[in-house]
PDB file of C-alpha atoms and ligand atoms in Angstrom:
ATOM      1  CA  UNK G   7       9.455 -16.239  -7.685  1.00 77.00           C
ATOM      2  CA  UNK G   8       9.519 -13.709 -10.532  1.00 89.00           C
ATOM      3  CA  UNK G   9       7.386 -10.581 -10.696  1.00 97.00           C
ATOM      4  CA  UNK G  10       5.333 -10.174 -13.863  1.00 97.00           C
ATOM      5  CA  UNK G  11       5.735  -7.078 -16.070  1.00 97.00           C
ATOM      6  CA  UNK G  12       2.351  -5.931 -14.759  1.00 98.00           C
ATOM      7  CA  UNK G  13       3.506  -6.266 -11.120  1.00 98.00           C
ATOM      8  CA  UNK G  14       6.713  -4.382 -11.910  1.00 98.00           C
ATOM      9  CA  UNK G  15       4.654  -1.616 -13.512  1.00 98.00           C
ATOM     10  CA  UNK G  16       2.341  -1.445 -10.506  1.00 98.00           C
ATOM     11  CA  UNK G  17       5.330  -1.192  -8.180  1.00 98.00           C
ATOM     12  CA  UNK G  18       6.803   1.609 -10.250  1.00 98.00           C
ATOM     13  CA  UNK G  19       3.538   3.557 -10.507  1.00 98.00           C
ATOM     14  CA  UNK G  20       2.004   3.004  -7.071  1.00 98.00           C
ATOM     15  CA  UNK G  21       5.177   2.429  -5.040  1.00 98.00           C
ATOM     16  CA  UNK G  22       4.096  -0.862  -3.461  1.00 98.00           C
ATOM     17  CA  UNK G  23       3.088  -4.416  -4.220  1.00 98.00           C
ATOM     18  CA  UNK G  24       1.146  -6.847  -2.023  1.00 98.00           C
ATOM     19  CA  UNK G  25       1.776 -10.553  -2.571  1.00 97.00           C
ATOM     20  CA  UNK G  26      -0.704 -12.678  -0.566  1.00 98.00           C
ATOM     21  CA  UNK G  27       0.053 -16.262   0.530  1.00 97.00           C
ATOM     22  CA  UNK G  28       3.832 -16.194   0.017  1.00 98.00           C
ATOM     23  CA  UNK G  29       4.508 -18.297   3.112  1.00 98.00           C
ATOM     24  CA  UNK G  30       2.446 -21.149   4.529  1.00 98.00           C
ATOM     25  CA  UNK G  31       0.906 -21.219   7.992  1.00 97.00           C
ATOM     26  CA  UNK G  32       3.422 -23.932   8.933  1.00 96.00           C
ATOM     27  CA  UNK G  33       6.340 -21.643   8.071  1.00 97.00           C
ATOM     28  CA  UNK G  34       4.859 -18.586   9.747  1.00 98.00           C
ATOM     29  CA  UNK G  35       3.798 -20.376  12.963  1.00 97.00           C
ATOM     30  CA  UNK G  36       7.442 -21.185  13.710  1.00 97.00           C
ATOM     31  CA  UNK G  37       8.465 -17.569  13.103  1.00 98.00           C
ATOM     32  CA  UNK G  38       5.780 -16.396  15.531  1.00 98.00           C
ATOM     33  CA  UNK G  39       7.031 -18.799  18.199  1.00 96.00           C
ATOM     34  CA  UNK G  40      10.625 -17.727  17.740  1.00 97.00           C
ATOM     35  CA  UNK G  41       9.681 -14.044  17.766  1.00 98.00           C
ATOM     36  CA  UNK G  42       7.993 -14.460  21.166  1.00 98.00           C
ATOM     37  CA  UNK G  43      11.146 -16.090  22.533  1.00 97.00           C
ATOM     38  CA  UNK G  44      13.233 -13.191  21.264  1.00 98.00           C
ATOM     39  CA  UNK G  45      10.853 -10.598  22.749  1.00 98.00           C
ATOM     40  CA  UNK G  46      11.119 -12.392  26.110  1.00 98.00           C
ATOM     41  CA  UNK G  47      14.883 -11.830  26.297  1.00 98.00           C
ATOM     42  CA  UNK G  48      16.593  -8.668  27.436  1.00 96.00           C
ATOM     43  CA  UNK G  49      18.908  -8.436  24.455  1.00 97.00           C
ATOM     44  CA  UNK G  50      19.924  -4.895  23.525  1.00 96.00           C
ATOM     45  CA  UNK G  51      18.380  -5.484  20.075  1.00 98.00           C
ATOM     46  CA  UNK G  52      14.862  -5.656  21.581  1.00 98.00           C
ATOM     47  CA  UNK G  53      13.279  -2.203  21.863  1.00 97.00           C
ATOM     48  CA  UNK G  54      10.221  -1.717  23.998  1.00 97.00           C
ATOM     49  CA  UNK G  55       7.256   0.597  24.012  1.00 96.00           C
ATOM     50  CA  UNK G  56       7.057   3.062  26.871  1.00 94.00           C
ATOM     51  CA  UNK G  57       4.762   0.496  28.581  1.00 95.00           C
ATOM     52  CA  UNK G  58       7.447  -2.218  28.362  1.00 96.00           C
ATOM     53  CA  UNK G  59       5.673  -4.224  25.628  1.00 97.00           C
ATOM     54  CA  UNK G  60       8.000  -5.225  22.787  1.00 97.00           C
ATOM     55  CA  UNK G  61       8.097  -2.738  19.899  1.00 97.00           C
ATOM     56  CA  UNK G  62      10.777  -4.144  17.614  1.00 97.00           C
ATOM     57  CA  UNK G  63      13.632  -6.640  17.662  1.00 98.00           C
ATOM     58  CA  UNK G  64      16.597  -5.827  15.439  1.00 98.00           C
ATOM     59  CA  UNK G  65      19.010  -8.099  13.589  1.00 98.00           C
ATOM     60  CA  UNK G  66      17.316 -11.431  14.411  1.00 98.00           C
ATOM     61  CA  UNK G  67      18.760 -12.907  11.210  1.00 98.00           C
ATOM     62  CA  UNK G  68      22.173 -12.741  12.896  1.00 98.00           C
ATOM     63  CA  UNK G  69      21.239 -14.731  16.022  1.00 98.00           C
ATOM     64  CA  UNK G  70      18.191 -16.863  15.155  1.00 98.00           C
ATOM     65  CA  UNK G  71      18.163 -19.643  12.571  1.00 98.00           C
ATOM     66  CA  UNK G  72      14.498 -19.310  11.476  1.00 98.00           C
ATOM     67  CA  UNK G  73      14.902 -15.584  10.889  1.00 98.00           C
ATOM     68  CA  UNK G  74      18.241 -16.182   9.135  1.00 98.00           C
ATOM     69  CA  UNK G  75      16.460 -18.498   6.696  1.00 98.00           C
ATOM     70  CA  UNK G  76      13.704 -15.924   6.188  1.00 98.00           C
ATOM     71  CA  UNK G  77      16.305 -13.206   5.563  1.00 98.00           C
ATOM     72  CA  UNK G  78      17.876 -15.328   2.838  1.00 98.00           C
ATOM     73  CA  UNK G  79      14.621 -16.583   1.392  1.00 98.00           C
ATOM     74  CA  UNK G  80      14.340 -16.627  -2.405  1.00 98.00           C
ATOM     75  CA  UNK G  81      10.643 -15.632  -2.251  1.00 98.00           C
ATOM     76  CA  UNK G  82      11.805 -12.298  -0.771  1.00 98.00           C
ATOM     77  CA  UNK G  83      15.243 -11.855  -2.307  1.00 98.00           C
ATOM     78  CA  UNK G  84      14.446 -12.637  -5.946  1.00 98.00           C
ATOM     79  CA  UNK G  85      11.677 -10.048  -6.499  1.00 98.00           C
ATOM     80  CA  UNK G  86      13.777  -7.269  -4.950  1.00 98.00           C
ATOM     81  CA  UNK G  87      16.829  -8.298  -7.020  1.00 98.00           C
ATOM     82  CA  UNK G  88      14.570  -8.062 -10.024  1.00 98.00           C
ATOM     83  CA  UNK G  89      13.551  -4.478  -9.168  1.00 98.00           C
ATOM     84  CA  UNK G  90      17.118  -3.271  -8.556  1.00 98.00           C
ATOM     85  CA  UNK G  91      18.834  -5.437 -11.189  1.00 98.00           C
ATOM     86  CA  UNK G  92      21.677  -6.431  -8.887  1.00 98.00           C
ATOM     87  CA  UNK G  93      22.584  -8.458  -5.810  1.00 98.00           C
ATOM     88  CA  UNK G  94      21.411  -7.311  -2.376  1.00 98.00           C
ATOM     89  CA  UNK G  95      22.732  -7.115   1.152  1.00 98.00           C
ATOM     90  CA  UNK G  96      20.756  -6.779   4.404  1.00 98.00           C
ATOM     91  CA  UNK G  97      20.781  -3.169   5.580  1.00 98.00           C
ATOM     92  CA  UNK G  98      18.362  -3.659   8.480  1.00 98.00           C
ATOM     93  CA  UNK G  99      16.144  -6.392   9.906  1.00 98.00           C
ATOM     94  CA  UNK G 100      13.250  -5.781  12.288  1.00 98.00           C
ATOM     95  CA  UNK G 101      10.502  -7.858  13.864  1.00 98.00           C
ATOM     96  CA  UNK G 102       7.854  -5.293  14.727  1.00 98.00           C
ATOM     97  CA  UNK G 103       5.392  -6.416  17.352  1.00 98.00           C
ATOM     98  CA  UNK G 104       2.523  -3.867  17.352  1.00 98.00           C
ATOM     99  CA  UNK G 105       1.469  -5.694  20.500  1.00 98.00           C
ATOM    100  CA  UNK G 106      -2.174  -6.227  21.472  1.00 98.00           C
ATOM    101  CA  UNK G 107      -3.471  -3.165  23.395  1.00 98.00           C
ATOM    102  CA  UNK G 108       0.032  -1.642  23.685  1.00 98.00           C
ATOM    103  CA  UNK G 109       1.501  -1.400  20.173  1.00 98.00           C
ATOM    104  CA  UNK G 110       2.206   2.290  19.609  1.00 96.00           C
ATOM    105  CA  UNK G 111       2.078   4.606  16.590  1.00 96.00           C
ATOM    106  CA  UNK G 112       4.682   4.765  13.796  1.00 96.00           C
ATOM    107  CA  UNK G 113       4.339   8.335  12.594  1.00 96.00           C
ATOM    108  CA  UNK G 114       4.195   9.227   8.902  1.00 97.00           C
ATOM    109  CA  UNK G 115       7.657   8.885   7.388  1.00 97.00           C
ATOM    110  CA  UNK G 116       9.752   7.701   4.472  1.00 97.00           C
ATOM    111  CA  UNK G 117      12.268   4.942   5.196  1.00 97.00           C
ATOM    112  CA  UNK G 118      14.888   6.293   2.827  1.00 97.00           C
ATOM    113  CA  UNK G 119      14.765   9.617   4.700  1.00 94.00           C
ATOM    114  CA  UNK G 120      16.292   7.836   7.713  1.00 95.00           C
ATOM    115  CA  UNK G 121      18.704   5.681   5.705  1.00 97.00           C
ATOM    116  CA  UNK G 122      20.033   8.775   3.894  1.00 96.00           C
ATOM    117  CA  UNK G 123      20.265  11.077   6.927  1.00 94.00           C
ATOM    118  CA  UNK G 124      21.406   8.603   9.594  1.00 95.00           C
ATOM    119  CA  UNK G 125      23.307   5.987   7.598  1.00 97.00           C
ATOM    120  CA  UNK G 126      24.675   7.856   4.551  1.00 98.00           C
ATOM    121  CA  UNK G 127      22.908   5.670   1.990  1.00 98.00           C
ATOM    122  CA  UNK G 128      23.533   7.260  -1.425  1.00 98.00           C
ATOM    123  CA  UNK G 129      20.316   6.426  -3.319  1.00 98.00           C
ATOM    124  CA  UNK G 130      16.831   5.039  -2.579  1.00 98.00           C
ATOM    125  CA  UNK G 131      17.987   1.702  -3.971  1.00 98.00           C
ATOM    126  CA  UNK G 132      16.897  -0.196  -0.867  1.00 98.00           C
ATOM    127  CA  UNK G 133      13.455  -1.205   0.229  1.00 97.00           C
ATOM    128  CA  UNK G 134      11.467  -2.748   2.985  1.00 96.00           C
ATOM    129  CA  UNK G 135       9.777  -6.034   2.316  1.00 98.00           C
ATOM    130  CA  UNK G 136       7.259  -6.970   5.017  1.00 98.00           C
ATOM    131  CA  UNK G 137       6.193 -10.482   5.974  1.00 98.00           C
ATOM    132  CA  UNK G 138       2.908 -10.661   7.882  1.00 98.00           C
ATOM    133  CA  UNK G 139       3.183 -13.061  10.843  1.00 98.00           C
ATOM    134  CA  UNK G 140      -0.343 -12.355  12.112  1.00 98.00           C
ATOM    135  CA  UNK G 141      -3.482 -11.508  10.237  1.00 98.00           C
ATOM    136  CA  UNK G 142      -3.240  -7.816   9.442  1.00 98.00           C
ATOM    137  CA  UNK G 143      -6.697  -6.306   9.747  1.00 98.00           C
ATOM    138  CA  UNK G 144      -8.147  -2.827   9.329  1.00 98.00           C
ATOM    139  CA  UNK G 145      -8.433  -2.686  13.139  1.00 98.00           C
ATOM    140  CA  UNK G 146      -5.056  -3.830  14.526  1.00 98.00           C
ATOM    141  CA  UNK G 147      -2.751  -1.076  13.317  1.00 98.00           C
ATOM    142  CA  UNK G 148      -2.096  -2.067   9.687  1.00 98.00           C
ATOM    143  CA  UNK G 149       0.651  -0.333   7.781  1.00 98.00           C
ATOM    144  CA  UNK G 150      -0.904   2.602   5.908  1.00 98.00           C
ATOM    145  CA  UNK G 151       0.692   3.682   2.638  1.00 98.00           C
ATOM    146  CA  UNK G 152       0.246   6.794   0.522  1.00 98.00           C
ATOM    147  CA  UNK G 153       0.244   5.469  -3.057  1.00 98.00           C
ATOM    148  CA  UNK G 154       2.478   7.319  -5.542  1.00 98.00           C
ATOM    149  CA  UNK G 155       4.135   9.421  -2.804  1.00 98.00           C
ATOM    150  CA  UNK G 156       7.498   7.825  -3.745  1.00 98.00           C
ATOM    151  CA  UNK G 157       7.487  10.011  -6.874  1.00 98.00           C
ATOM    152  CA  UNK G 158       8.157  13.095  -4.716  1.00 97.00           C
ATOM    153  CA  UNK G 159      11.728  12.249  -3.698  1.00 96.00           C
ATOM    154  CA  UNK G 160      13.049  12.810  -0.175  1.00 96.00           C
ATOM    155  CA  UNK G 161      10.728  15.182   1.673  1.00 95.00           C
ATOM    156  CA  UNK G 162      11.859  17.484   4.449  1.00 88.00           C
ATOM    157  CA  UNK G 163      11.338  15.913   7.856  1.00 92.00           C
ATOM    158  CA  UNK G 164      11.827  16.584  11.550  1.00 91.00           C
ATOM    159  CA  UNK G 165      13.661  14.240  13.917  1.00 91.00           C
ATOM    160  CA  UNK G 166      11.143  13.015  16.475  1.00 88.00           C
ATOM    161  CA  UNK G 167      12.868  11.555  19.530  1.00 89.00           C
ATOM    162  CA  UNK G 168       9.970  12.107  21.907  1.00 85.00           C
ATOM    163  CA  UNK G 169       6.711  10.578  20.727  1.00 84.00           C
ATOM    164  CA  UNK G 170       7.647   6.898  20.830  1.00 81.00           C
ATOM    165  CA  UNK G 171      10.639   4.875  21.979  1.00 78.00           C
ATOM    166  CA  UNK G 172      12.030   4.894  18.419  1.00 83.00           C
ATOM    167  CA  UNK G 173      13.618   8.040  16.922  1.00 84.00           C
ATOM    168  CA  UNK G 174      12.243   8.714  13.462  1.00 89.00           C
ATOM    169  CA  UNK G 175      12.437  11.403  10.766  1.00 93.00           C
ATOM    170  CA  UNK G 176       8.746  12.279  10.531  1.00 95.00           C
ATOM    171  CA  UNK G 177       6.712  14.352   8.063  1.00 96.00           C
ATOM    172  CA  UNK G 178       4.509  17.285   9.007  1.00 95.00           C
ATOM    173  CA  UNK G 179       0.722  17.269   8.644  1.00 96.00           C
ATOM    174  CA  UNK G 180       0.723  19.698   5.689  1.00 97.00           C
ATOM    175  CA  UNK G 181       3.045  17.460   3.650  1.00 97.00           C
ATOM    176  CA  UNK G 182       1.031  14.340   4.451  1.00 98.00           C
ATOM    177  CA  UNK G 183      -2.249  16.099   3.595  1.00 98.00           C
ATOM    178  CA  UNK G 184      -0.871  17.279   0.242  1.00 98.00           C
ATOM    179  CA  UNK G 185       0.311  13.798  -0.717  1.00 98.00           C
ATOM    180  CA  UNK G 186      -2.849  12.071   0.529  1.00 98.00           C
ATOM    181  CA  UNK G 187      -4.944  14.502  -1.544  1.00 98.00           C
ATOM    182  CA  UNK G 188      -3.045  13.215  -4.569  1.00 98.00           C
ATOM    183  CA  UNK G 189      -2.757   9.492  -3.832  1.00 98.00           C
ATOM    184  CA  UNK G 190      -5.151   8.599  -1.013  1.00 98.00           C
ATOM    185  CA  UNK G 191      -4.275   6.025   1.664  1.00 98.00           C
ATOM    186  CA  UNK G 192      -4.282   2.236   1.383  1.00 98.00           C
ATOM    187  CA  UNK G 193      -3.824  -0.309   4.160  1.00 98.00           C
ATOM    188  CA  UNK G 194      -3.117  -3.753   2.669  1.00 98.00           C
ATOM    189  CA  UNK G 195      -4.604  -6.418   4.913  1.00 98.00           C
ATOM    190  CA  UNK G 196      -4.483 -10.178   4.813  1.00 98.00           C
ATOM    191  CA  UNK G 197      -3.575 -13.494   6.338  1.00 98.00           C
ATOM    192  CA  UNK G 198      -0.252 -14.462   7.893  1.00 98.00           C
ATOM    193  CA  UNK G 199       2.241 -15.270   5.146  1.00 98.00           C
ATOM    194  CA  UNK G 200       1.362 -12.254   2.977  1.00 98.00           C
ATOM    195  CA  UNK G 201       4.237 -10.075   1.780  1.00 98.00           C
ATOM    196  CA  UNK G 202       4.228  -6.343   1.139  1.00 98.00           C
ATOM    197  CA  UNK G 203       7.087  -4.610  -0.641  1.00 98.00           C
ATOM    198  CA  UNK G 204       7.267  -0.834  -0.814  1.00 98.00           C
ATOM    199  CA  UNK G 205       9.588   1.795  -2.245  1.00 98.00           C
ATOM    200  CA  UNK G 206      12.055   3.487   0.129  1.00 98.00           C
ATOM    201  CA  UNK G 207      10.459   6.880  -0.535  1.00 98.00           C
ATOM    202  CA  UNK G 208       6.846   5.760  -0.091  1.00 98.00           C
ATOM    203  CA  UNK G 209       5.191   7.673   2.756  1.00 98.00           C
ATOM    204  CA  UNK G 210       3.767   5.326   5.387  1.00 98.00           C
ATOM    205  CA  UNK G 211       2.873   4.973   9.058  1.00 97.00           C
ATOM    206  CA  UNK G 212       0.615   3.011  11.382  1.00 98.00           C
ATOM    207  CA  UNK G 213      -1.803   3.766  14.201  1.00 98.00           C
ATOM    208  CA  UNK G 214      -1.629   2.291  17.729  1.00 98.00           C
ATOM    209  CA  UNK G 215      -3.157  -1.137  18.268  1.00 98.00           C
ATOM    210  CA  UNK G 216      -5.914  -0.995  20.887  1.00 98.00           C
ATOM    211  CA  UNK G 217      -7.328  -4.424  19.980  1.00 98.00           C
ATOM    212  CA  UNK G 218      -6.559  -7.826  21.565  1.00 98.00           C
ATOM    213  CA  UNK G 219      -5.047  -8.911  18.224  1.00 98.00           C
ATOM    214  CA  UNK G 220      -1.259  -8.576  17.865  1.00 98.00           C
ATOM    215  CA  UNK G 221       0.076  -7.479  14.472  1.00 98.00           C
ATOM    216  CA  UNK G 222       3.576  -8.896  14.169  1.00 98.00           C
ATOM    217  CA  UNK G 223       5.418  -8.109  10.929  1.00 98.00           C
ATOM    218  CA  UNK G 224       9.020  -8.873   9.921  1.00 98.00           C
ATOM    219  CA  UNK G 225      10.723  -6.188   7.819  1.00 98.00           C
ATOM    220  CA  UNK G 226      13.781  -6.999   5.761  1.00 98.00           C
ATOM    221  CA  UNK G 227      15.517  -3.905   4.447  1.00 98.00           C
ATOM    222  CA  UNK G 228      17.262  -5.079   1.308  1.00 98.00           C
ATOM    223  CA  UNK G 229      19.815  -2.733  -0.242  1.00 98.00           C
ATOM    224  CA  UNK G 230      21.464  -2.976  -3.671  1.00 98.00           C
ATOM    225  CA  UNK G 231      25.090  -3.928  -2.967  1.00 98.00           C
ATOM    226  CA  UNK G 232      26.508  -0.953  -4.927  1.00 98.00           C
ATOM    227  CA  UNK G 233      24.379   1.356  -2.748  1.00 98.00           C
ATOM    228  CA  UNK G 234      26.082   0.361   0.541  1.00 98.00           C
ATOM    229  CA  UNK G 235      25.971   2.929   3.337  1.00 98.00           C
ATOM    230  CA  UNK G 236      28.824   5.455   3.428  1.00 98.00           C
ATOM    231  CA  UNK G 237      28.402   7.302   6.750  1.00 97.00           C
ATOM    232  CA  UNK G 238      26.747   5.149   9.411  1.00 97.00           C
ATOM    233  CA  UNK G 239      25.932   6.815  12.720  1.00 96.00           C
ATOM    234  CA  UNK G 240      23.724   4.098  14.226  1.00 96.00           C
ATOM    235  CA  UNK G 241      24.935   0.879  15.889  1.00 97.00           C
ATOM    236  CA  UNK G 242      25.944  -2.023  13.642  1.00 98.00           C
ATOM    237  CA  UNK G 243      22.926  -4.080  14.745  1.00 97.00           C
ATOM    238  CA  UNK G 244      20.566  -1.357  13.466  1.00 97.00           C
ATOM    239  CA  UNK G 245      22.374  -0.344  10.247  1.00 98.00           C
ATOM    240  CA  UNK G 246      24.511  -3.288   9.181  1.00 98.00           C
ATOM    241  CA  UNK G 247      28.070  -2.943   7.853  1.00 98.00           C
ATOM    242  CA  UNK G 248      28.224  -6.421   6.320  1.00 97.00           C
ATOM    243  CA  UNK G 249      27.733  -5.732   2.622  1.00 98.00           C
ATOM    244  CA  UNK G 250      28.137  -9.366   1.508  1.00 98.00           C
ATOM    245  CA  UNK G 251      25.715 -10.192  -1.320  1.00 98.00           C
ATOM    246  CA  UNK G 252      22.899 -12.471  -0.142  1.00 98.00           C
ATOM    247  CA  UNK G 253      22.891 -15.956  -1.668  1.00 98.00           C
ATOM    248  CA  UNK G 254      19.330 -17.254  -1.293  1.00 98.00           C
ATOM    249  CA  UNK G 255      18.726 -20.563   0.498  1.00 98.00           C
ATOM    250  CA  UNK G 256      16.611 -23.331  -1.058  1.00 98.00           C
ATOM    251  CA  UNK G 257      12.912 -22.533  -1.336  1.00 98.00           C
ATOM    252  CA  UNK G 258      12.022 -25.335   1.119  1.00 98.00           C
ATOM    253  CA  UNK G 259      14.624 -24.412   3.775  1.00 98.00           C
ATOM    254  CA  UNK G 260      12.267 -22.575   6.122  1.00 98.00           C
ATOM    255  CA  UNK G 261       9.620 -25.294   5.866  1.00 98.00           C
ATOM    256  CA  UNK G 262      12.231 -27.989   6.630  1.00 98.00           C
ATOM    257  CA  UNK G 263      13.335 -25.965   9.641  1.00 97.00           C
ATOM    258  CA  UNK G 264       9.707 -25.514  10.795  1.00 96.00           C
ATOM    259  CA  UNK G 265       9.028 -29.268  10.566  1.00 96.00           C
ATOM    260  CA  UNK G 266      12.192 -30.148  12.483  1.00 95.00           C
ATOM    261  CA  UNK G 267      11.271 -27.525  15.112  1.00 89.00           C
ATOM    262  CA  UNK G 268       7.804 -29.055  15.516  1.00 85.00           C
ATOM    263  CA  UNK G 269       9.226 -32.595  15.786  1.00 88.00           C
ATOM    264  CA  UNK G 270      11.660 -31.452  18.451  1.00 88.00           C
ATOM    265  CA  UNK G 271       8.884 -29.705  20.408  1.00 85.00           C
ATOM    266  CA  UNK G 272       6.756 -32.926  20.308  1.00 86.00           C
ATOM    267  CA  UNK G 273       9.557 -35.108  21.695  1.00 83.00           C
TER     268      UNK G 273
HETATM  269  C1  LIG K 836       8.112   1.084   9.900  1.00 70.57           C
HETATM  270  O1  LIG K 836       7.615   1.906   9.181  1.00 70.57           O
HETATM  271  O2  LIG K 836       9.338   0.919   9.922  1.00 70.57           O
HETATM  272  C2  LIG K 836       7.260   0.228  10.791  1.00 70.57           C
HETATM  273  C3  LIG K 836       5.831   0.501  10.735  1.00 70.57           C
HETATM  274  C4  LIG K 836       4.991  -0.557  11.364  1.00 70.57           C
HETATM  275  O3  LIG K 836       5.486  -1.668  11.675  1.00 70.57           O
HETATM  276  O4  LIG K 836       3.807  -0.327  11.527  1.00 70.57           O
HETATM  277 MN1  LIG K 837       9.163   2.687   7.844  1.00 70.57          MN
END
């Protein structure tokens, strides 16, 4: 999958790109199943909300075959390679749950702020690419983005270790107000299988989910290989130290896996 010059321009100007229908329901259904099995374990990589509901599961590409195939998928890797003009490695991998009724807030932040401060990443040459596993709706805690905020570089932030179970470098209300006055707020919504890529400096956050509809999203953090992290402070399963360039799998690999998984379940 190649991005068009118009899509590349939109990414550069607005700081994000939404690509609906990248994965089929058959592919995504298997990911949802596997995510639930991961959330049900007590692996150290599974972080929970204060209520005990799953919040995020790290590094699933290292211990689950379906998520490994997704992490090496050409529909995700190729567009990001195109933006950075070089090979990529996986800096971080999260399956965020935003569970029905219990999914908590992600405060306003920039991803690169954390990668720079906590991991020693030299440049914002990494980005999150999100795969919707559920329908993301205006009501179930969609990711909210501040268009064009990536043009403002790394903003000063405070380290919030209190509000949720996940420590985050968050922005203050004045900064967010100033940027929203310039760019507004968008919340891309859509069916499972949609993909959202956004610049490492784009300001974003999400509200709690008080609906009965879960909003599970997988986030691959893909980093240009030359931009590998220099001073990691977080565990290896949060900020990876394996800088091997990703070689994409075949386009049909996840679908083949999903069909085999379904056959096995029917037997
Ligand atoms: C993030 O910004 O890393 C996660 C936000 C979300 O899943 O809502
Ligand atoms: Mn983020």
